[in-house]
XYZ file of C-alpha atoms in Angstrom:
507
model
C 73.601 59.110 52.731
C 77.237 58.404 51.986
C 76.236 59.860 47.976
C 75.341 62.988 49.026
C 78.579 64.705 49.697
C 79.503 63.430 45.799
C 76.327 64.604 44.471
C 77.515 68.029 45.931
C 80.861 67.931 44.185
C 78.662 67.424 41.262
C 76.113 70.324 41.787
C 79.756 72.366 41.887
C 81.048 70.738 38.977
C 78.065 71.842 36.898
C 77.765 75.347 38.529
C 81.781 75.574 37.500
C 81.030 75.065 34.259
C 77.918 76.255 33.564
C 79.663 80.045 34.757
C 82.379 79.027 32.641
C 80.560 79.534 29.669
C 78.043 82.421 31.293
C 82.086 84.925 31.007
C 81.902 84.062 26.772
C 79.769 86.654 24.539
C 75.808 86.191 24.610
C 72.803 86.511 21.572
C 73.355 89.896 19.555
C 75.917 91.160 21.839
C 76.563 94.851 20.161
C 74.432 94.039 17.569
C 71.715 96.538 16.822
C 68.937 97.344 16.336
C 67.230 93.681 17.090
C 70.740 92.819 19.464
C 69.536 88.908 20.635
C 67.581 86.628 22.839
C 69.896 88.760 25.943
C 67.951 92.005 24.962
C 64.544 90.083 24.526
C 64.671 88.536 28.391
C 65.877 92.116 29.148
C 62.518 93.932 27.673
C 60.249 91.592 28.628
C 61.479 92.470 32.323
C 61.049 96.661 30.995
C 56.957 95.621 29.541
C 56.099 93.530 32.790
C 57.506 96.237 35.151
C 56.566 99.517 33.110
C 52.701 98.516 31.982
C 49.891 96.931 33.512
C 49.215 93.671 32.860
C 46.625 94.063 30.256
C 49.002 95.213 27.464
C 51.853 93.226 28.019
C 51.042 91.216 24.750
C 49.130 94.169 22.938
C 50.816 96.016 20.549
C 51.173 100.142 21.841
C 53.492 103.137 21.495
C 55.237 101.906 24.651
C 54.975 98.085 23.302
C 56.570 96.968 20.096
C 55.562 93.719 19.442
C 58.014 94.027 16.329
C 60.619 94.513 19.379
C 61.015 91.001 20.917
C 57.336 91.352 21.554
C 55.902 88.789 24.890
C 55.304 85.327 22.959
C 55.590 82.672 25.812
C 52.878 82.331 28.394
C 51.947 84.199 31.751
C 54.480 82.134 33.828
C 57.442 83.526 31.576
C 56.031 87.243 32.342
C 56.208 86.681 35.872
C 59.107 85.367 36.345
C 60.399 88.561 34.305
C 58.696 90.764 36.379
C 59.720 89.158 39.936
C 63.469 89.583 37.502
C 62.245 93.377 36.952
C 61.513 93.827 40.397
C 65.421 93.391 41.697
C 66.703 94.713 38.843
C 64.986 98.195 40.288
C 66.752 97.718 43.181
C 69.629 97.299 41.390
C 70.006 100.114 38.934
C 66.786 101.431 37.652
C 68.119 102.326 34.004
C 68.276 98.580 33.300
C 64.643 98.522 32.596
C 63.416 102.130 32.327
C 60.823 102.390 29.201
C 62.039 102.889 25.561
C 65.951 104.163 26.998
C 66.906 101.013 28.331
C 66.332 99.140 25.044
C 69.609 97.544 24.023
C 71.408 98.352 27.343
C 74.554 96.439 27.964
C 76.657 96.850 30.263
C 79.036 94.182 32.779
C 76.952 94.619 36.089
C 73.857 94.250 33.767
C 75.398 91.030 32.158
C 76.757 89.875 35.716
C 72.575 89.969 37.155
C 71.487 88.855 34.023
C 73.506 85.798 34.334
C 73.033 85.154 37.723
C 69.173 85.359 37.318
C 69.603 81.793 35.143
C 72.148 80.394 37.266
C 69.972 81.020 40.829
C 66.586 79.671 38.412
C 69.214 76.273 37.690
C 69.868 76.075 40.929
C 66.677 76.688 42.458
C 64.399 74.224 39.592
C 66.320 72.345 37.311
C 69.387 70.840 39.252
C 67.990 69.958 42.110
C 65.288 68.098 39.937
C 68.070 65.849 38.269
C 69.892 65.060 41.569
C 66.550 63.901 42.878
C 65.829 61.523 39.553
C 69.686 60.309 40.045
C 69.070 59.311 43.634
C 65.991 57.757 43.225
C 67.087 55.066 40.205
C 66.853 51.444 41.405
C 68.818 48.402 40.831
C 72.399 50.925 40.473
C 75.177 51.827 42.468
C 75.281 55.083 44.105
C 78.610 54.986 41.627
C 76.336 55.067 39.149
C 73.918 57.187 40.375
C 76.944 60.656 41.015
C 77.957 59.417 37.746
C 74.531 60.062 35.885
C 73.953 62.822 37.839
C 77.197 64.795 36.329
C 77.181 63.815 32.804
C 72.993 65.029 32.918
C 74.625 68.381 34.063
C 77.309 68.495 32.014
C 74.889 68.228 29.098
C 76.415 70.693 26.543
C 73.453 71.437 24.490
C 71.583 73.131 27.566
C 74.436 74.834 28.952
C 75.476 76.686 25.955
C 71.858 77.984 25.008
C 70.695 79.014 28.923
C 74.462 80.254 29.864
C 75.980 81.010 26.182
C 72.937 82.496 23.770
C 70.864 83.203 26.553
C 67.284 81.651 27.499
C 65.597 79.978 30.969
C 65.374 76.784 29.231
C 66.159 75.259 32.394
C 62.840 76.314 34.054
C 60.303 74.693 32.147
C 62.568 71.724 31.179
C 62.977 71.362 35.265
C 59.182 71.923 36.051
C 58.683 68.752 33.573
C 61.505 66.732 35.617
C 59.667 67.238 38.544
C 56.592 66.534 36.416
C 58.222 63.140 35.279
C 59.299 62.484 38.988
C 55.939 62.299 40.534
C 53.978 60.840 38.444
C 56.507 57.986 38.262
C 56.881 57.731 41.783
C 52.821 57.980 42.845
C 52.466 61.505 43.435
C 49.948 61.791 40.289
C 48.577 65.174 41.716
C 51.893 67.022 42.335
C 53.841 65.656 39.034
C 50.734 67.280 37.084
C 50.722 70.525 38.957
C 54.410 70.771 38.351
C 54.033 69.959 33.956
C 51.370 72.545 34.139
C 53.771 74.874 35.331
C 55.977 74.240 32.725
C 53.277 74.142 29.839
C 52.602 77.420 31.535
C 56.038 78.433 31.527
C 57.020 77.390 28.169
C 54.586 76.621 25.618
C 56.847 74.255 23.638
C 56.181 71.894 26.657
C 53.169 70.643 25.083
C 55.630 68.290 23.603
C 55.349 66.275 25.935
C 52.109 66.332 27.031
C 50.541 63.826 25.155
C 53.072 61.068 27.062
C 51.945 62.881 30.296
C 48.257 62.184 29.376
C 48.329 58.775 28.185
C 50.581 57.590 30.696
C 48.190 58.993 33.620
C 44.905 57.795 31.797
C 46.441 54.909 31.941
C 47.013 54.524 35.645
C 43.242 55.287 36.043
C 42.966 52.491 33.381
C 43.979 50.083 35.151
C 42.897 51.495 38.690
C 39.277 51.108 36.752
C 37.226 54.031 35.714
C 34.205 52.821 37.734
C 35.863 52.958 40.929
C 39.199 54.210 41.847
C 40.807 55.606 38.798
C 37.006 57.512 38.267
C 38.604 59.599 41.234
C 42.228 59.878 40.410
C 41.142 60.716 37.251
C 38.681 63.746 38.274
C 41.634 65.038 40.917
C 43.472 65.145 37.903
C 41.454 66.992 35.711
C 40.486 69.616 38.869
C 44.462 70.013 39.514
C 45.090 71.178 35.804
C 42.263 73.235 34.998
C 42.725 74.916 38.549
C 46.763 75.518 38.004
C 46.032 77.015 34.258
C 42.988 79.396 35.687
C 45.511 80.545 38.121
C 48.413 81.279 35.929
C 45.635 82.780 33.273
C 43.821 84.547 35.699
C 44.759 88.185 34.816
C 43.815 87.409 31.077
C 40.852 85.997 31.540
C 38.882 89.201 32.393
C 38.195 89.907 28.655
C 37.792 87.660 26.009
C 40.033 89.699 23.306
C 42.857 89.076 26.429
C 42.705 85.497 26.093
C 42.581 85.398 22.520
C 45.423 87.445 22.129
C 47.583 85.889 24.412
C 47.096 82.492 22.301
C 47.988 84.383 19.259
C 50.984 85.362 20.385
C 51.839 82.133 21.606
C 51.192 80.037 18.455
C 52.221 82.414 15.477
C 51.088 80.440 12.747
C 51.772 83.512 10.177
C 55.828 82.881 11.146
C 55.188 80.025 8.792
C 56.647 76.471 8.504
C 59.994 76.951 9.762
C 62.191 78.927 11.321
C 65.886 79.968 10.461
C 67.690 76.769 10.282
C 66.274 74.007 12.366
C 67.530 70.592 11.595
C 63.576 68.802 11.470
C 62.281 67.304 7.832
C 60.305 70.486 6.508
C 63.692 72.313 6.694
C 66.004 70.202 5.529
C 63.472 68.904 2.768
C 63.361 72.548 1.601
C 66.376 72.267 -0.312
C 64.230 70.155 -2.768
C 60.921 70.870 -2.344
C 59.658 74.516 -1.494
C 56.793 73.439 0.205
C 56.631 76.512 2.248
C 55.847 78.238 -1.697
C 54.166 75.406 -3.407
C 51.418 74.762 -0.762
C 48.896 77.182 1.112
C 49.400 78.173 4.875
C 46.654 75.943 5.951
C 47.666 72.701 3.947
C 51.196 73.359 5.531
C 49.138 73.586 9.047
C 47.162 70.385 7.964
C 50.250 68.138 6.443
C 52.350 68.884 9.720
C 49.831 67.918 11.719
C 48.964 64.778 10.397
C 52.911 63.739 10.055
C 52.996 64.622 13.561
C 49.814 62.940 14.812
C 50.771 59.438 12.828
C 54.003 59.534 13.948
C 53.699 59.674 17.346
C 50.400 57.390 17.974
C 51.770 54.028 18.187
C 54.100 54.695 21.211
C 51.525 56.758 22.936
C 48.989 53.790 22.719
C 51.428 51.547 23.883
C 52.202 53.583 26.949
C 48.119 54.096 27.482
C 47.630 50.703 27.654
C 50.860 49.344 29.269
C 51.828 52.201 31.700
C 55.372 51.856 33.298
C 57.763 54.982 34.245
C 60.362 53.369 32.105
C 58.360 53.409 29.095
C 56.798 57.162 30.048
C 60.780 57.814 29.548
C 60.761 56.038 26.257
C 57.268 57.679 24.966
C 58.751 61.171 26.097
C 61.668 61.121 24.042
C 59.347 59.276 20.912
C 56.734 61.841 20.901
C 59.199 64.945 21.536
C 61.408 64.272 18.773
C 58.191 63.806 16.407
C 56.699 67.195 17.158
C 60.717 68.437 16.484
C 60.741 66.840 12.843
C 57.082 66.900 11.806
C 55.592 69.731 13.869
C 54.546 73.499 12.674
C 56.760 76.436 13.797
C 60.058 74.540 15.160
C 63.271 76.484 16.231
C 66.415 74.732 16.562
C 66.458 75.316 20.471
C 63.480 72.867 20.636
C 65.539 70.265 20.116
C 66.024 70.454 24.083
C 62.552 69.343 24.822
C 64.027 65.719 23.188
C 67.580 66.064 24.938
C 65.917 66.372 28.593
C 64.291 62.467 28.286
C 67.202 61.436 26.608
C 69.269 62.464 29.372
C 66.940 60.570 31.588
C 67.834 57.008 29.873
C 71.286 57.444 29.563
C 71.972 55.060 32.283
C 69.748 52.642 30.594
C 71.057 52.987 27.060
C 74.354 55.333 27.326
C 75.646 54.309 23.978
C 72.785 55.600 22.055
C 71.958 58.659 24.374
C 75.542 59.900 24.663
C 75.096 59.871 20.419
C 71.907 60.974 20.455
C 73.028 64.491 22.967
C 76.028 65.350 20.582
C 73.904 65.400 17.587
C 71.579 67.587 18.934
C 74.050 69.670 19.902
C 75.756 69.500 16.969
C 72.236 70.156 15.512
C 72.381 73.918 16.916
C 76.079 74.260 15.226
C 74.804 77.574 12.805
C 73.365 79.157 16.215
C 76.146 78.591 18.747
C 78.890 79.875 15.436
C 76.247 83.120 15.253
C 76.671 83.614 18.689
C 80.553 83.181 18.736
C 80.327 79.998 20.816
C 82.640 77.984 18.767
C 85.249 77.154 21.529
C 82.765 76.616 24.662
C 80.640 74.032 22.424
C 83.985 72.224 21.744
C 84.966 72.237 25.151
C 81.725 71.388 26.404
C 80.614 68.304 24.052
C 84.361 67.226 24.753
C 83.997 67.099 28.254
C 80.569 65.221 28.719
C 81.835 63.061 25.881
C 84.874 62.661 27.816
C 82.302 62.132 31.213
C 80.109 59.374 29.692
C 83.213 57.152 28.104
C 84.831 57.306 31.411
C 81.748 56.464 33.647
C 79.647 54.406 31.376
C 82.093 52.261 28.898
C 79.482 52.830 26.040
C 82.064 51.263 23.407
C 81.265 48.288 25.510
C 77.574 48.539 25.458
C 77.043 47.809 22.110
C 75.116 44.235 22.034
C 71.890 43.889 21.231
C 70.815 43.199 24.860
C 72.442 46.311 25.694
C 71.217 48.440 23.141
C 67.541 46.679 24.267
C 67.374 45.179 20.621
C 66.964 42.164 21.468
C 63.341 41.594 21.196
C 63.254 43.416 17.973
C 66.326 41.326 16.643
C 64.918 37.820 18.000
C 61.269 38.787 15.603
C 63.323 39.622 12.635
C 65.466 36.310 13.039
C 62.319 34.506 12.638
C 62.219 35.303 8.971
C 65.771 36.182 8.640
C 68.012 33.732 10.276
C 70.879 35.350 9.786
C 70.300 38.890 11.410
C 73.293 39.122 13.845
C 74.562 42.067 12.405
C 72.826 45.160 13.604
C 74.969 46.190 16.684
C 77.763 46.424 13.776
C 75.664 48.436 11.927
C 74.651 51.052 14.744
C 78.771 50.847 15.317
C 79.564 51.723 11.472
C 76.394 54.333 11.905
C 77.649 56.308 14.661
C 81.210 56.494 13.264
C 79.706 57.666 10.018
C 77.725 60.037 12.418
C 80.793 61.460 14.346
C 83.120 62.036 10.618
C 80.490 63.940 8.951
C 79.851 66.443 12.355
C 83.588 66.819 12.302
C 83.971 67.217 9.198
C 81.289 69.815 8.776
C 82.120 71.815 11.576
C 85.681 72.287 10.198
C 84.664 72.971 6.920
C 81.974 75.226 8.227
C 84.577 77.355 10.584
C 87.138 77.279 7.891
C 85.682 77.636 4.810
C 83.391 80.239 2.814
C 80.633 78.888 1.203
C 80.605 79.658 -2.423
C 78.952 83.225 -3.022
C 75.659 81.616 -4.796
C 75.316 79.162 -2.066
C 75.724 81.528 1.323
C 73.759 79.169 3.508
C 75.505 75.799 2.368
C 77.189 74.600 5.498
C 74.018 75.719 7.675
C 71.896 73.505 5.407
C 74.027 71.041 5.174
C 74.574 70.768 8.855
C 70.415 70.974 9.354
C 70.107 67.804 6.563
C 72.633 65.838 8.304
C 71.206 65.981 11.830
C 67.770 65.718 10.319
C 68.919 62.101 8.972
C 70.580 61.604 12.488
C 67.264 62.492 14.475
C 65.065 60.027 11.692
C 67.563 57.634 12.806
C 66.429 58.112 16.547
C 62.944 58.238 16.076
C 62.853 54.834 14.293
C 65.048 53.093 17.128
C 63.158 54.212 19.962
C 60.117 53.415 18.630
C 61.796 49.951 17.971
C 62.181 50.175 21.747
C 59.045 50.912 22.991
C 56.859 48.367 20.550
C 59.553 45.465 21.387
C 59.392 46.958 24.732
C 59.767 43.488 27.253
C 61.427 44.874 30.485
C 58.211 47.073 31.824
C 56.679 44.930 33.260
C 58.564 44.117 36.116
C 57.804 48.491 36.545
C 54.142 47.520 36.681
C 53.704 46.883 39.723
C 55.400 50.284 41.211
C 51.768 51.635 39.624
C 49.269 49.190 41.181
């Protein structure tokens, strides 16, 4: 008990900050006639209020879908309308049809950013002060200390609090998700991911970890016996939670369909903007979004995708342990980020949140790992004049993990969980001692070139031929970063050796 006044000093700590940021300028702040992400959570709470639910994703007079049309699924449009709903009470004009669009004013921004901060507090952060608590085999030093540099994770705070989104929502749902499936409660863990597949379609993720990880507890329960029942409780509990979050668009068949259409846009194309996966930062010299047909594009990314992320997920199926469901999560996200159709830079969260999760495992290459991908968003967060909260912010958790785990000190192979790997390759190399060196050399190398980027990027004009240079440039150099990643943490979970001893939580 003697953590939990510490773990509220925490919760403030995070709330501080996270509030902090919310007073700084937000998406398209006076920035007509699109404005940002701000004005998109505000109309979606003017469609779900003003029109019945059947045309909240059809195109009308009275629903633009050009406008920051509804593209995530029915658990995002009720939680705008349940928004909508006090917002009446409120001041009606804040989501009256067609004259509210672009409204902006201080009391709106003040309930606009309280509506993420009471979702945070009511999903998300009590999700990671749960996961903190529950770790084994740490001090409950350790534990508060986890627990703050998780919520002083800068990438999260300065899209949900700076541009403006509820990433927090889904991303908690799925830490709830993660908690009880690792901890026995099968049912409720998969009732909880649903909601957040529901919530946020991007979830999906890291859903095939999810799936192998739980087919493999019925695995090994047996599938003529036990696990034959866990596994059909399973399968009722998800098809029952997505009938009832569907339920309203499942009266018509042209509902349904149209829902899914707006939820996977393949006609948006390859890529987005500038998101720092391969198709992006490939583009530079190869225009594969103009050389090949939509449906090769479709094809190609799915196949990178699918290869890339099979090993781990067999591994997990047939070697289940919540340690390596951590591992897989963070694997299998960060393929679908680099190899998958239709990416936007702000996925890169969906990897951060099961990084965050390891970072008392492996805090020297998680605390790296967390400023790249924030770093990753750089073009986004200078868009939405967020310059001095991301320094401020990546300074202090940067500041947070040195001080509470010494990662300049956890830097041997055994610490960077190499050592499996290290002791195959010695086999035919003998003289392979050198690889915590070269991570070392690697993440200074890392750390120049983001510094040096984001000065030259805040400092300089590109040249006028080149107008996107230090965008690309900053997408190319995180893409090499996150290639980086994906390699070593597959390295982790094939050489995996310590999971075992998490077996028998499972049986």
């Amino acid at each position: 008990m003697e953590q939990w006044p510490w773990m509220t000093i925490v919760v403030l700590i995070g709330l501080t900050v996270r509030w902090t940021v919310s007073l700084n300028s937000y998406s398209g702040a006076g920035k007509p006639p699109m404005f940002g992400d701000y004005e998109a959570q505000r109309h979606w709470q003017e469609i779900t209020f003003n029109l019945p639910i059947k045309q909240w994703y059809f195109n009308s007079s009275d629903n633009n879908l050009l406008y920051w049309g509804l593209d995530y699924p029915p658990l995002t449009a009720y939680h705008s309308l349940l928004c909508a709903y006090v917002a009446k009470l409120i001041n009606p004009d804040w989501i009256a049809l067609h004259t509210s669009r672009g409204y902006e004013s201080q009391a709106h921004k003040l309930f606009m950013r309280t509506t993420v901060l009471i979702a945070d507090l009511l999903i998300y952060i009590p999700a990671v002060v749960l996961y903190c608590c529950c770790l084994k085999d740490i001090s409950t030093k350790k534990k508060i200390a986890n627990a703050l540099c998780i919520l002083l994770y800068p990438g999260l705070i300065l899209i949900d609090y700076g541009h403006f989104q509820y990433n927090s929502v889904s991303l908690g749902f799925a830490l709830w998700g993660v908690l009880g499936v690792s901890y026995d409660w099968d049912l409720l863990g998969s009732l909880a991911f649903c909601l957040a597949i529901n919530y946020k379609q991007m979830e999906l993720y890291h859903s095939l970890p999810f799936f192998c990880f739980l087919l493999g507890k019925c695995l090994k329960k047996d599938l003529r016996g036990k696990g034959f029942g866990l596994l059909l409780k399973l399968a009722f509990t998800v098809v029952a939670s997505f009938i009832l979050c569907w339920l309203p668009f499942f009266t018509e068949r042209e509902q349904t369909l149209q829902v899914l259409r707006r939820l996977f846009p393949v006609d948006r194309g390859l890529f987005e903007d500038k998101v720092a996966n391969i198709w992006c930062s490939f583009s530079v010299f190869l225009k594969i979004k103009d050389i090949l047909p939509r449906h090769i594009q479709i094809i190609i990314s799915f196949c990178f995708t699918f290869l890339s992320l099979l090993p781990a997920c067999i591994k997990l199926m047939l070697h289940p342990s919540p340690r390596r469901l951590r591992l897989t999560l963070v694997s299998c996200a960060l393929s679908f980020f680099l190899f998958s159709f239709q990416v936007h830079e702000k996925s890169i969260l969906l990897v951060s949140l099961p990084v965050c999760l390891v970072l008392n495992e492996i805090p020297f290459m998680s605390t790296w790992f967390l400023l790249v991908s924030t770093f990753s968003m750089l073009p986004l967060l200078l868009k939405d004049e967020l310059l001095m909260p991301s320094f401020v912010t990546m300074m202090a958790f940067f500041i947070a993990c040195a001080t509470f785990f010494p990662i300049f000190e956890k830097t041997s192979e055994e610490e960077l969980q190499l050592k499996s790997f290290s002791i195959s390759v010695r086999k035919y190399l003998p003289s392979f001692t050198f690889l915590p060196r070269i991570i070392k050399y690697l993440f200074l190398t890392s750390v120049i070139f983001m510094v040096l980027l984001t000065l030259m990027t805040v400092t300089l004009d590109p040249p006028q031929k080149l107008p996107d240079l230090f965008s690309v440039l900053v997408c190319f150099v995180s893409c090499l970063n996150f290639l980086f990643f994906l390699a070593y943490f597959n390295i982790i979970i094939m050489w995996d050796s310590k999971s075992g001893r998490n077996r028998k939580k499972i049986n």
